[in-house]
């Protein structure tokens, strides 16, 4: 069925008076041999590349490309970025000798399966990207798409992970730079738009200024796969490679065309202009595509086509696309088709729905620009208010901690309903009777049935002060009374726990305690840190009332800040955070569970934490009355002696972040 690459390629030339680019399309059925050992279902399945290949043929675009079969990488090429041990492991993995041990080896790796076809497929995937990159660098082809699997960008020098065995794109980049000086490729831009961070690629070129690595991915404060801080925007490279590593870490899922295109327009494209690459390698995962079961994002084929088109302006259009992730067969087929049409310079397809980036997207883009502007002057200007004012409201953002999940689709449904609800509310929806539908009390009844632990590390550790939020009133030392919760019943339980987060103090003054910093805790965990917290078992309704009061909002709101769906998601997924308002405590963090009930606390957002850390927002020791209340809480709660409590607070108040 396959067209002969040679014949179709040579037929290109001129059509309708326009020069036709020579586009390479690489496919090899042998890469389908890598599969789960016992036929179990797995998202990274052989049909992924089959469907892409078939779709491109059915659409008639494969016939307009130069079709290439795969070729195996040489060990020497693989060892440009991988250790000998790793290459040997992958080589031997499919031998008969390893039949018994194979499953055990796979089980010790992170998100890897192995079978008798894995070695060959891995060698083919890496070798194929090398082959295509070489042809594009030579000028034999203008650009191309290697439809390969297993994917590569998670694979590290000495480790297979995240469905990746060899780092296909990194091998190709290193091959061009180190083995083919004759081709004159001195600077390579690697763009990684897979929804996951390209941790492997980042590490391999960490200190290498010849490779500018750009990755845009879901990060969610380090909770999204591959999890941790590697994908954060402060990871800019080191030594001579400093400034040549750019991460755009989304704080939330559901990002779509406007978010990605904003990252392109305000980060990638200006930097690419300055860097002026000789060739672009694209880690083209399609798992940020709408409908992807793992990604939870919403990039459309149109979005991918525009992102690619914008990249075609560089390196004389020398672009080598290599498939990475992407697990919805329909989405990856359509996205691939849209991209190959761009490579062929067809007219762009039609546009998408959501108009503006999320607020969190602008926050991330601004943070990235700020972190990197020392290396890339085009990032130095502040984005205009007019621009960042164009945003899609995100009333509730759930940040999942688990890397990905099969329940992602359900969660969309819920989150979608919630955001719609809140948007409608902002616009004052009318019901059939033409009356403003307030839904005023209904949410309270539902949330009253659910218990959570509210974890306090501030003055609420002192029970009489916390009770003001529930029963109303003014405890000793407070400058102002609280209205309390609508439900005035006392907490059903009180306990103390210690969490691996950093306690610190900031802000000028608080309404309740006067001049001096308020307590915050780092939303991220750090094994070396300890924040002691008093946890109160209250209803979710009461928790919302605490949230309202803590953020200076009215408790008679028509909508909760943190509703059942939000809680359900957090429960399903472990810890996570929620953005609620513009107050200081607009970040709800789930610290874990106790008696199978989630423990929730509230603190600043991660971006605010970063500002505290950099000194942009100064740290401030707590007011005396406030510090005394914290100590009192810790002592009366039986947590500490007075001396211990004082030194714990003093220490947190004086140590830099
Ligand atoms: N809770 C690529 O898209 N998920 N790899 C593991 C563990 C692994 C994705 C989930 C996702 C790997 C190339
Ligand atoms: Zn991925």
Coordinates of N, CA, C and O in Angstrom, one line a residue, residues 71-75 78 87-88 90-92 118-128 150 166:
X71 N 15.0 3.6 9.6 CA 16.3 2.9 9.7 C 16.8 2.8 11.2 O 16.5 3.7 12.0
X72 N 17.5 1.8 11.5 CA 17.9 1.6 12.9 C 19.1 2.5 13.3 O 20.0 2.7 12.5
X73 N 19.1 3.1 14.5 CA 20.2 3.9 15.0 C 21.4 3.0 15.2 O 21.3 1.8 15.5
X74 N 22.6 3.6 15.1 CA 23.8 2.9 15.4 C 24.1 3.1 16.9 O 23.7 4.2 17.4
X75 N 24.7 2.1 17.5 CA 25.0 2.3 19.0 C 25.8 3.6 19.2 O 25.6 4.3 20.2
X78 N 23.5 6.4 19.4 CA 22.7 6.4 20.7 C 23.6 6.9 21.9 O 23.1 7.6 22.8
X87 N 22.1 1.8 26.5 CA 22.0 1.3 25.1 C 22.0 -0.3 25.1 O 21.2 -0.9 24.5
X88 N 22.9 -0.8 25.9 CA 23.0 -2.3 26.0 C 21.7 -2.9 26.6 O 21.3 -4.0 26.1
X90 N 18.7 -1.7 26.4 CA 17.6 -1.7 25.4 C 17.8 -2.6 24.3 O 16.9 -3.3 23.8
X91 N 19.1 -2.8 23.9 CA 19.5 -3.7 22.9 C 19.1 -5.2 23.3 O 18.5 -5.9 22.5
X92 N 19.4 -5.5 24.5 CA 19.3 -6.9 24.9 C 17.8 -7.3 25.4 O 17.5 -8.4 25.5
X118 N 10.4 -4.6 21.4 CA 10.7 -3.3 21.9 C 12.1 -2.8 21.4 O 12.2 -1.6 21.0
X119 N 13.1 -3.7 21.4 CA 14.4 -3.2 21.0 C 14.4 -2.7 19.6 O 14.9 -1.6 19.3
X120 N 13.9 -3.5 18.7 CA 13.9 -3.1 17.3 C 13.1 -1.8 17.1 O 13.6 -0.9 16.4
X121 N 12.0 -1.7 17.7 CA 11.2 -0.4 17.6 C 12.0 0.8 18.1 O 12.0 1.8 17.5
X122 N 12.6 0.6 19.3 CA 13.4 1.7 19.9 C 14.5 2.1 19.0 O 14.8 3.3 18.8
X123 N 15.3 1.1 18.4 CA 16.4 1.5 17.5 C 15.8 2.1 16.2 O 16.5 3.0 15.7
X124 N 14.7 1.7 15.8 CA 14.1 2.3 14.6 C 13.6 3.7 14.8 O 13.8 4.6 14.0
X125 N 13.0 3.9 16.0 CA 12.4 5.3 16.3 C 13.6 6.3 16.3 O 13.5 7.3 15.7
X126 N 14.6 5.9 17.0 CA 15.8 6.9 17.1 C 16.5 7.0 15.8 O 16.7 8.1 15.3
X127 N 16.7 5.9 15.1 CA 17.4 5.9 13.8 C 16.6 6.7 12.8 O 17.2 7.4 11.9
X128 N 15.3 6.6 12.9 CA 14.5 7.2 11.9 C 14.5 8.8 12.0 O 14.5 9.5 11.0
X150 N 8.5 3.7 20.0 CA 8.2 4.5 21.2 C 8.7 5.9 21.1 O 9.6 6.2 20.5
X166 N 14.6 5.3 24.0 CA 15.7 6.2 23.6 C 15.1 7.6 23.3 O 14.0 7.7 22.9

